[in-house]
PDB file of C-alpha atoms and ligand atoms in Angstrom:
ATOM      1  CA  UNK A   1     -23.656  -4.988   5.179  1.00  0.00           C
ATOM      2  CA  UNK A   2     -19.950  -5.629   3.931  1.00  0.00           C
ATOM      3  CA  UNK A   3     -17.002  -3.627   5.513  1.00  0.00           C
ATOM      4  CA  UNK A   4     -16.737  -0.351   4.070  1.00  0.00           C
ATOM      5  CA  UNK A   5     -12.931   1.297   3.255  1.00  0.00           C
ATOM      6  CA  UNK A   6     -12.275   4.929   2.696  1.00  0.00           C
ATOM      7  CA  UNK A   7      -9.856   5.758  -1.024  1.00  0.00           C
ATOM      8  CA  UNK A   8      -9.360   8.999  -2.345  1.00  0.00           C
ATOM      9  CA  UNK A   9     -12.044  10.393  -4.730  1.00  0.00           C
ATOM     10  CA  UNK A  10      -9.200  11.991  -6.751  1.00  0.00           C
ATOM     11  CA  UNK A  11      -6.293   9.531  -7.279  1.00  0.00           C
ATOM     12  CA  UNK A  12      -3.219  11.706  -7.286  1.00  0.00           C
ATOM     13  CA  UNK A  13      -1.535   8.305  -8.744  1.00  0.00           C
ATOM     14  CA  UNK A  14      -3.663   8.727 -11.712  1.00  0.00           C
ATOM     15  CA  UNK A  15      -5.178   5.010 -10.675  1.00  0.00           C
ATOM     16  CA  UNK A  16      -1.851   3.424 -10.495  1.00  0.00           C
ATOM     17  CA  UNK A  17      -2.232   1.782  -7.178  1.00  0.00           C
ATOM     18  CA  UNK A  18      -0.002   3.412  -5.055  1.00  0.00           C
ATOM     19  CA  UNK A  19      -2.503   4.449  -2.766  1.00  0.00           C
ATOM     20  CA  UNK A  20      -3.021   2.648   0.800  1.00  0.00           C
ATOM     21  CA  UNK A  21      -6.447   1.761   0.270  1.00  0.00           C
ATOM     22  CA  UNK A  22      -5.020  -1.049  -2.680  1.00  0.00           C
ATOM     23  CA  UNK A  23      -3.422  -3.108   0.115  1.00  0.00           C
ATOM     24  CA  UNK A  24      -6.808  -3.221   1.841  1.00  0.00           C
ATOM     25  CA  UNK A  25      -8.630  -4.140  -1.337  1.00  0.00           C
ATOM     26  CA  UNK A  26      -6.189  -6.786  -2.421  1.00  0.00           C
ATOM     27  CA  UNK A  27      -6.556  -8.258   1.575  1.00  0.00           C
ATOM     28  CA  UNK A  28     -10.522  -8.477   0.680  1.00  0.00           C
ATOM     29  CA  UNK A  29     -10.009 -10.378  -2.609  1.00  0.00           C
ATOM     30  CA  UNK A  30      -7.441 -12.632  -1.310  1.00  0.00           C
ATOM     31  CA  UNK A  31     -10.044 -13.713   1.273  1.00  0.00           C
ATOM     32  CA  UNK A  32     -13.271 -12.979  -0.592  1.00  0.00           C
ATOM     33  CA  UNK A  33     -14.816 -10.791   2.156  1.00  0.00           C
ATOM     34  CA  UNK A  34     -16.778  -8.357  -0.580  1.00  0.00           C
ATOM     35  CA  UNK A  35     -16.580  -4.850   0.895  1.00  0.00           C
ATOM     36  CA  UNK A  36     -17.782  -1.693  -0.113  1.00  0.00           C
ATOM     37  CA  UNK A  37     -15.734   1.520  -0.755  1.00  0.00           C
ATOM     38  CA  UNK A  38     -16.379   5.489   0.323  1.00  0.00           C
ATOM     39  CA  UNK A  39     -14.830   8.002  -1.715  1.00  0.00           C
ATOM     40  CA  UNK A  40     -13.572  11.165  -0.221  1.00  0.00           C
ATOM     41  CA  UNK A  41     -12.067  14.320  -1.247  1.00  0.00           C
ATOM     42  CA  UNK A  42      -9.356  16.099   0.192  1.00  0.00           C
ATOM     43  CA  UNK A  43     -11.616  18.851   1.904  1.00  0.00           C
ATOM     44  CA  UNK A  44     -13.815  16.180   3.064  1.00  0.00           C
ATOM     45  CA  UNK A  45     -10.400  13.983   4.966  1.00  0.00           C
ATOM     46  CA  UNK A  46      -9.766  17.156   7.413  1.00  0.00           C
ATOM     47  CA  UNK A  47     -13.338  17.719   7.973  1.00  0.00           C
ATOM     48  CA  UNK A  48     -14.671  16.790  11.642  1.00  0.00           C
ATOM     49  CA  UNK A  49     -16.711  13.447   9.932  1.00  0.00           C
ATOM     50  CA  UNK A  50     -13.841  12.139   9.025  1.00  0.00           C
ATOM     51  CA  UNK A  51     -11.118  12.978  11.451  1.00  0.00           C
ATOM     52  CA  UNK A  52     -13.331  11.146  14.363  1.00  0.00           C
ATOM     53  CA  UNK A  53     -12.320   7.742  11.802  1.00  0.00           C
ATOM     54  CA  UNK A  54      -8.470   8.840  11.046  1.00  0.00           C
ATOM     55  CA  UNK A  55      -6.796  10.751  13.496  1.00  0.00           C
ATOM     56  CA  UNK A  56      -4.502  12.240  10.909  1.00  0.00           C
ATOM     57  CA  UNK A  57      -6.877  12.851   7.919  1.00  0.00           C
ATOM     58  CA  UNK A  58      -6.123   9.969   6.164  1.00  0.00           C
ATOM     59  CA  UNK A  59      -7.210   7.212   3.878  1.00  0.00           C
ATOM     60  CA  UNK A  60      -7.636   4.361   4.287  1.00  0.00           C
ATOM     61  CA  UNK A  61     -10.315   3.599   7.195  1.00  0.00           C
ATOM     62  CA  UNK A  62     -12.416   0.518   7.971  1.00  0.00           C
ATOM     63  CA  UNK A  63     -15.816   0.665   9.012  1.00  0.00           C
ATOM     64  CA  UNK A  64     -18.167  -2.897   9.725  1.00  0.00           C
ATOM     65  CA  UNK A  65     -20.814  -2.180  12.459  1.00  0.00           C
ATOM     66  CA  UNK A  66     -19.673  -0.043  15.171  1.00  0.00           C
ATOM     67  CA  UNK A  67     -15.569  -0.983  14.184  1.00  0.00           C
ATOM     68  CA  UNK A  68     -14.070   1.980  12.944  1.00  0.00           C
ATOM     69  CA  UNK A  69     -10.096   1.097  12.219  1.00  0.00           C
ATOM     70  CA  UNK A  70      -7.224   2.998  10.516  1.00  0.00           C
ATOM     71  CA  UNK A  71      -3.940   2.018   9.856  1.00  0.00           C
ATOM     72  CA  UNK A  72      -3.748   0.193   6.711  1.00  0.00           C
ATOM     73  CA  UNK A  73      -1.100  -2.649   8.574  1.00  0.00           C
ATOM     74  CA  UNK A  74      -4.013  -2.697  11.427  1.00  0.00           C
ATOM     75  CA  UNK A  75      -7.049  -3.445   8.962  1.00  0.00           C
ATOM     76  CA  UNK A  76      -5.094  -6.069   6.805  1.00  0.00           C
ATOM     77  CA  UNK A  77      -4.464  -7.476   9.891  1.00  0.00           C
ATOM     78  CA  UNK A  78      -7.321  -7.991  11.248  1.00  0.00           C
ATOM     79  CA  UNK A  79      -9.032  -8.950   7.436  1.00  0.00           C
ATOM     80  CA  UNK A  80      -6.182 -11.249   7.590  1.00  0.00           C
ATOM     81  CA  UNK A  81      -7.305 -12.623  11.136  1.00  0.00           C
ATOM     82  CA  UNK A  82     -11.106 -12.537  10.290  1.00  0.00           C
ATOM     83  CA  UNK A  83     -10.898 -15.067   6.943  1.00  0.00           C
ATOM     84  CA  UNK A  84      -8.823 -17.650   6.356  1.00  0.00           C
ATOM     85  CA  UNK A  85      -6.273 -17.170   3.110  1.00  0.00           C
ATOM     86  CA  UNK A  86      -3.558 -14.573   4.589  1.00  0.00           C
ATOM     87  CA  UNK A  87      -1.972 -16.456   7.270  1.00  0.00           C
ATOM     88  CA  UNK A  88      -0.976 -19.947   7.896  1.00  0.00           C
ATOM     89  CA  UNK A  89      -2.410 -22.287  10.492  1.00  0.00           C
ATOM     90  CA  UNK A  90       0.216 -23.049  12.437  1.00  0.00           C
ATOM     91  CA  UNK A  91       1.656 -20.383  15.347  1.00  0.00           C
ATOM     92  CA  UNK A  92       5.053 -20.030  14.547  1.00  0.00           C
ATOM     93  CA  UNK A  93       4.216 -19.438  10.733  1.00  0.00           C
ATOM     94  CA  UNK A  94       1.064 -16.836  11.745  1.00  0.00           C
ATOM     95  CA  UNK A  95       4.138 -15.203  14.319  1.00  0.00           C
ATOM     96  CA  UNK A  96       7.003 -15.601  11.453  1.00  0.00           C
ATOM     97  CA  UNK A  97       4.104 -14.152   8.996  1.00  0.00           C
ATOM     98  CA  UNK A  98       3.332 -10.857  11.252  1.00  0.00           C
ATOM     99  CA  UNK A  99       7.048 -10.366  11.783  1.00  0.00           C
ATOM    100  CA  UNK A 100       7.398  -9.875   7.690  1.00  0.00           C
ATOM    101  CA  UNK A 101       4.071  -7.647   7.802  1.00  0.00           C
ATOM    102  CA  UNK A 102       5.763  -5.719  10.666  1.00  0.00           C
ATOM    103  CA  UNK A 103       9.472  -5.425   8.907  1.00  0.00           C
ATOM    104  CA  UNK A 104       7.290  -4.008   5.750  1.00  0.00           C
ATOM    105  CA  UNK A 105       5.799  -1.154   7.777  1.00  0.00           C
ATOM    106  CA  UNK A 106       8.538   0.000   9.946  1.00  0.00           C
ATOM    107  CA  UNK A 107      11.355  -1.046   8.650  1.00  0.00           C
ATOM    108  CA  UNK A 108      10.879  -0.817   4.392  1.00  0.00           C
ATOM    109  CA  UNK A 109       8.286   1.390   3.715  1.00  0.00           C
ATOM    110  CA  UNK A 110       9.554   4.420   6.065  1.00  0.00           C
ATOM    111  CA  UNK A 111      12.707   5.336   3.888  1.00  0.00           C
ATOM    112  CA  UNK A 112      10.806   4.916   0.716  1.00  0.00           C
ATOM    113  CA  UNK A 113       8.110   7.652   2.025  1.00  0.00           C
ATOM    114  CA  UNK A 114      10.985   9.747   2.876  1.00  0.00           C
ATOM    115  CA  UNK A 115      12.260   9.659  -0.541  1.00  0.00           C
ATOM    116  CA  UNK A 116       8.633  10.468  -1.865  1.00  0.00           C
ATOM    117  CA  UNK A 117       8.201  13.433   0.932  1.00  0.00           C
ATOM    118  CA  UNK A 118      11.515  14.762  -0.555  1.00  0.00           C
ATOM    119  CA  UNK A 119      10.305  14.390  -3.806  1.00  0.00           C
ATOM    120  CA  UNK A 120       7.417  16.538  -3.123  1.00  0.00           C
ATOM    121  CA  UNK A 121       8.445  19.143  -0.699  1.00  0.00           C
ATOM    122  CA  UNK A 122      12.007  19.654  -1.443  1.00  0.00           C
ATOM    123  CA  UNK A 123      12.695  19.137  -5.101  1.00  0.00           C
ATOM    124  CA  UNK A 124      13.342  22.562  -5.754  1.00  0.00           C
ATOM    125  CA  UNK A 125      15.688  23.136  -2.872  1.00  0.00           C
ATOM    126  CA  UNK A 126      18.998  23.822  -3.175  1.00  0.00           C
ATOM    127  CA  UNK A 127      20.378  20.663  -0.922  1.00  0.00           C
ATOM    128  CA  UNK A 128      17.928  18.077  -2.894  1.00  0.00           C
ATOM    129  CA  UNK A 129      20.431  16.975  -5.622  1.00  0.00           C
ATOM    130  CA  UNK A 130      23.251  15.889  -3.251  1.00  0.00           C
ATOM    131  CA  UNK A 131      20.322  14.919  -0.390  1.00  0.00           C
ATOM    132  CA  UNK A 132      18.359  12.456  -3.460  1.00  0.00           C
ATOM    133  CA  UNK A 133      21.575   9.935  -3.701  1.00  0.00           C
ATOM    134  CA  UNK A 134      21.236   9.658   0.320  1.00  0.00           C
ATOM    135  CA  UNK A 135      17.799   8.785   0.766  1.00  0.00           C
ATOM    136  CA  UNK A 136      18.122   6.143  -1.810  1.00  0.00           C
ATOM    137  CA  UNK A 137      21.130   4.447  -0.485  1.00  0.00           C
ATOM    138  CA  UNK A 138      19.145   4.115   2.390  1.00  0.00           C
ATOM    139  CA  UNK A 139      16.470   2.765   0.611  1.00  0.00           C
ATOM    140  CA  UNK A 140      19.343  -0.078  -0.624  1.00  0.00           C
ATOM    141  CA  UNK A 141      20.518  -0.804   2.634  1.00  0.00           C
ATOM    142  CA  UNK A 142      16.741  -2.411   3.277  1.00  0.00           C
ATOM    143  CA  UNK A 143      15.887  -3.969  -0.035  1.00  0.00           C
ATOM    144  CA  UNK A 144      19.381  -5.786  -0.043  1.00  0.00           C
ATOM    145  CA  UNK A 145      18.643  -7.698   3.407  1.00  0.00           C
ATOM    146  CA  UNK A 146      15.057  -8.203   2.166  1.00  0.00           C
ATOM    147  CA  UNK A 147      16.167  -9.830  -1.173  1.00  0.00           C
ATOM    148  CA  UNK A 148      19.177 -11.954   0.262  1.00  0.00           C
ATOM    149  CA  UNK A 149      16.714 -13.378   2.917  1.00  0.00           C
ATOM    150  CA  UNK A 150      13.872 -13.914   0.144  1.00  0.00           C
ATOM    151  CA  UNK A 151      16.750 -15.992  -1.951  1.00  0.00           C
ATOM    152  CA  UNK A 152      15.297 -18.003  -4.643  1.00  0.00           C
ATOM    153  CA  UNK A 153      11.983 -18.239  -3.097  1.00  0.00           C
ATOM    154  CA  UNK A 154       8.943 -17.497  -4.473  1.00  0.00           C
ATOM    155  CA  UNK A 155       7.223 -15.948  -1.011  1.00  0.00           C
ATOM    156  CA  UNK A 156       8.969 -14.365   1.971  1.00  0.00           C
ATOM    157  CA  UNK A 157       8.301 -17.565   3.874  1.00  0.00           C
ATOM    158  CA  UNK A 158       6.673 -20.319   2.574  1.00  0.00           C
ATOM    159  CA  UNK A 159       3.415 -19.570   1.119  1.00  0.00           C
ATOM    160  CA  UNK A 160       2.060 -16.324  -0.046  1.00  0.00           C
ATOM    161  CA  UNK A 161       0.646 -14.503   3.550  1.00  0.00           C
ATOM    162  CA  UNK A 162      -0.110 -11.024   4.379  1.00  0.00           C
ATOM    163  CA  UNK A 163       3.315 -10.649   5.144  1.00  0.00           C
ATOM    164  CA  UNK A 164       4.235 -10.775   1.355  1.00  0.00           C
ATOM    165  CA  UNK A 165       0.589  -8.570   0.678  1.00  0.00           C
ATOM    166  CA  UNK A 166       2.489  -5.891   2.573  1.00  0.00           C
ATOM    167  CA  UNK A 167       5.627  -6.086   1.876  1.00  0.00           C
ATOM    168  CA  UNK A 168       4.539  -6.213  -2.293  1.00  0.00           C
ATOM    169  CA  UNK A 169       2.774  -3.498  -1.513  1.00  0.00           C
ATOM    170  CA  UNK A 170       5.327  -1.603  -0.465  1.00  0.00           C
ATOM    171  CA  UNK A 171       7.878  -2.034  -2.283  1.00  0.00           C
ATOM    172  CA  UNK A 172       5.464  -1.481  -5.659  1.00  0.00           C
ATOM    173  CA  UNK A 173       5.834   2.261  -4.164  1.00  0.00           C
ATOM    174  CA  UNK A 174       9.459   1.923  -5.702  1.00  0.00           C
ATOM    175  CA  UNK A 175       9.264   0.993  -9.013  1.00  0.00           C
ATOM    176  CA  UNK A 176       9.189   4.878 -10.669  1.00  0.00           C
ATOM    177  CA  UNK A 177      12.615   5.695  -8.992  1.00  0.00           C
ATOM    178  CA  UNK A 178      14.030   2.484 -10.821  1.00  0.00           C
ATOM    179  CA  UNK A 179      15.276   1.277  -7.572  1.00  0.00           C
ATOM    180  CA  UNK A 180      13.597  -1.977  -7.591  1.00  0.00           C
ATOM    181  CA  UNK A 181      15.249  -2.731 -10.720  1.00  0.00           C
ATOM    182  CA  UNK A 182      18.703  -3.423  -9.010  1.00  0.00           C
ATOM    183  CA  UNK A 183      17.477  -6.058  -7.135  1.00  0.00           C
ATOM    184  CA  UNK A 184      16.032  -8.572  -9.658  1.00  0.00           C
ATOM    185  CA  UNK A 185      15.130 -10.920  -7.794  1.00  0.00           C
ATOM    186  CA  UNK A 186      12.286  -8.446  -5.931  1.00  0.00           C
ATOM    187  CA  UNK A 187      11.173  -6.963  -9.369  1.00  0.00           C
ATOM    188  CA  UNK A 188      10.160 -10.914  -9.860  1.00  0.00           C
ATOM    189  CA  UNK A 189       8.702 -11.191  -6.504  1.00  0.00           C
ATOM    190  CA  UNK A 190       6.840  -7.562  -6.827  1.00  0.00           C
ATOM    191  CA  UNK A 191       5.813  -9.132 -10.209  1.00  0.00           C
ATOM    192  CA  UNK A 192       4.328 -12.423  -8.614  1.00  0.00           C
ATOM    193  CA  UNK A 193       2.369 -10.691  -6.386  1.00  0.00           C
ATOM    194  CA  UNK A 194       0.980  -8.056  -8.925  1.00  0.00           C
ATOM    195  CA  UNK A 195       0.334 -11.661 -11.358  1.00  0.00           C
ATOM    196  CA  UNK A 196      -2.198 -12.614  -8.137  1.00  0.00           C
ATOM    197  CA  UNK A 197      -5.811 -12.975  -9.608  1.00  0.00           C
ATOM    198  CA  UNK A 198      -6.743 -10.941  -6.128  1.00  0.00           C
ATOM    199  CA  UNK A 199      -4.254  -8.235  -7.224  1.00  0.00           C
ATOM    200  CA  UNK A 200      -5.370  -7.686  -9.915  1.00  0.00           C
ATOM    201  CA  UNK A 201      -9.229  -7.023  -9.178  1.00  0.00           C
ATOM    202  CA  UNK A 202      -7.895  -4.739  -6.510  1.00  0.00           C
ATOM    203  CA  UNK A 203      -5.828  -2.809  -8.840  1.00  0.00           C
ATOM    204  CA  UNK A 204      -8.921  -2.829 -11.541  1.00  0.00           C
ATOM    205  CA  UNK A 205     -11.331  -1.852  -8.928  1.00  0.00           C
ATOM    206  CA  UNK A 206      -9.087   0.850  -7.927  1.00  0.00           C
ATOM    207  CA  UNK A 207      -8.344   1.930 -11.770  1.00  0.00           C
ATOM    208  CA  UNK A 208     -12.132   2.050 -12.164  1.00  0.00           C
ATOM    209  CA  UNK A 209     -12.929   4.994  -9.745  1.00  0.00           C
ATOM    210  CA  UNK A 210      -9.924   6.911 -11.722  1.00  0.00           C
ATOM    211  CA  UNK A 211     -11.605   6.345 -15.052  1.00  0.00           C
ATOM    212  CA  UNK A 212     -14.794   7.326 -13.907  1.00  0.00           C
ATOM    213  CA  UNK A 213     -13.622  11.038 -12.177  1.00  0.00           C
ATOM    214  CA  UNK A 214     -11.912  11.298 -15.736  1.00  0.00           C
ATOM    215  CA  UNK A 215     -14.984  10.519 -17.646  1.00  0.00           C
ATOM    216  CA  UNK A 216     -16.840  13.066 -15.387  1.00  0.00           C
ATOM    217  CA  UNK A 217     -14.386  16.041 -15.691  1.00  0.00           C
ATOM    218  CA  UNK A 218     -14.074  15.510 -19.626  1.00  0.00           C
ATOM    219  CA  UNK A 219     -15.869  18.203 -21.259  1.00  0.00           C
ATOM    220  CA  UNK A 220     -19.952  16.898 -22.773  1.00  0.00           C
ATOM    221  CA  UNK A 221     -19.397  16.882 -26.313  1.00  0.00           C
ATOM    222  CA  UNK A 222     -22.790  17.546 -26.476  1.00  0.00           C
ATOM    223  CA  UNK A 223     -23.061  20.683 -24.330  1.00  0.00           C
TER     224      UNK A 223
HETATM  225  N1  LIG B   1       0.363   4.807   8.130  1.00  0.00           N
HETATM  226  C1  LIG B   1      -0.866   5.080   7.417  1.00  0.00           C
HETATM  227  C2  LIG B   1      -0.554   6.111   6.322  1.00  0.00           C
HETATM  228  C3  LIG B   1      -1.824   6.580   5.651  1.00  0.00           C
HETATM  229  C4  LIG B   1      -1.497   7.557   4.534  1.00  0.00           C
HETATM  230  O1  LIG B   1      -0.407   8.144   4.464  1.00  0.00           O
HETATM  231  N2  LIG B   1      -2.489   7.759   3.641  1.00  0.00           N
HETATM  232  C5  LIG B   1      -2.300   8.648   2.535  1.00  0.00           C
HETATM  233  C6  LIG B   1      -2.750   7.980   1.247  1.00  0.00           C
HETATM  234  S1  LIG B   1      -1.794   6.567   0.852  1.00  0.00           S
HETATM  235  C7  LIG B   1      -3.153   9.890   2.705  1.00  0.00           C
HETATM  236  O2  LIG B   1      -4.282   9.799   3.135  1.00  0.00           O
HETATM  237  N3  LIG B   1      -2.610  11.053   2.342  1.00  0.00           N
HETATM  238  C8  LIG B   1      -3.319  12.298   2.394  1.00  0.00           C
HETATM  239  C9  LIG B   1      -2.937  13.128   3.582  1.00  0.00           C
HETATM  240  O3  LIG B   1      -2.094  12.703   4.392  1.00  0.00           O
HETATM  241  O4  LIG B   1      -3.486  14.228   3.668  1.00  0.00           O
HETATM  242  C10 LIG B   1      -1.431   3.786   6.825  1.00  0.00           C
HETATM  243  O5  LIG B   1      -0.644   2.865   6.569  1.00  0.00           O
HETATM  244  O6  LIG B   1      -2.656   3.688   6.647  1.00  0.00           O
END
């Protein structure tokens, strides 16, 4: 039996990939591990099934045998450690590789959340117009680093590793606020990594499961 990965059964992305469970997938086609993928609804993420995989309610989760993971940094970690294809050979690159994986979790995707939280909690409050220009300049103050250090380079370090699945990944999160944008040279890199063969059967496979809960909530033409 192949792994098995929790995604939501509604996409509130409407299948654009911003999910957590698209990091996962794209891990799984960059190795070629085939894996399988459980849908779940919102109800069914707080229900006591669930909650004894994800502490929080959340998606994604990793089941092979009697591993259950969450954590989508933990599970691309250890597909990453499982196959060979995400992380070079040699220990310093594996150590500078985790270190990018790392800086993409904890230090670049946390103000970018906070933006979207703000986004959805507090657009209608009356501090959100002079609180939006904050959170964003925050958001600067780690893409700048990020794109000085990536320079001219096509990959973070060297080749493409899961630190550069992750931090794509997560900086892909960006690209409606137009942030992205005024730092060309990571539009490019987000672009190289979405131009990945593996990327893009993630993102399709994803797409897919969107497409099909349209097709079954569209009215029967016949009935
Ligand atoms: N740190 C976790 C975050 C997981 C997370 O926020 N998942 C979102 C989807 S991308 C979710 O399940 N949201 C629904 C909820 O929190 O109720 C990870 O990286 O896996």
């Amino acid at each position: 039996m192949p792994p098995t990965i929790t995604a939501f059964e509604h996409s509130p992305d409407e299948g654009q990939g911003q999910a957590r469970d698209m990091r996962v997938r794209w891990a799984f086609e960059e190795v070629g591990q085939p894996y399988e993928v459980r849908l779940v609804s919102f109800a069914a993420m707080k229900a006591p099934a669930h909650l004894r995989l994800h502490p929080f309610g959340q998606i994604p989760t990793y089941e092979d045998g009697g591993l259950a993971l969450f954590e989508s940094g933990a599970i691309v970690l250890h597909i990453a450690l499982d196959r060979p294809g995400l992380l070079p050979n040699d220990a310093d690159g594996r150590a500078r590789a985790l270190t990018w994986m790392f800086c993409a979790l904890n230090t670049v995707e946390p103000p970018i959340v906070e933006r979207e939280a703000a986004e959805y909690t507090e657009a209608d409050r009356p501090w959100y117009d002079a609180r939006l220009p904050i959170l964003d300049d925050r958001i600067r103050a780690r893409l700048a680093p990020v794109s000085a250090r990536l320079g001219d380079g096509e990959w973070l370090d060297g080749a493409f590793s899961a630190g550069d699945l992750m931090m794509v990944s997560v900086l892909l999160r960006l690209r409606p606020t137009g942030i992205l944008a005024e730092f060309p040279s990571l539009a490019a890199y987000v672009a190289r990594g979405e131009a990945r063969p593996a990327y893009q059967r993630a993102f399709e496979a994803q797409l897919a499961v969107y497409q099909a809960s349209q097709a079954a909530a569209m009215p029967d033409p016949a009935g």
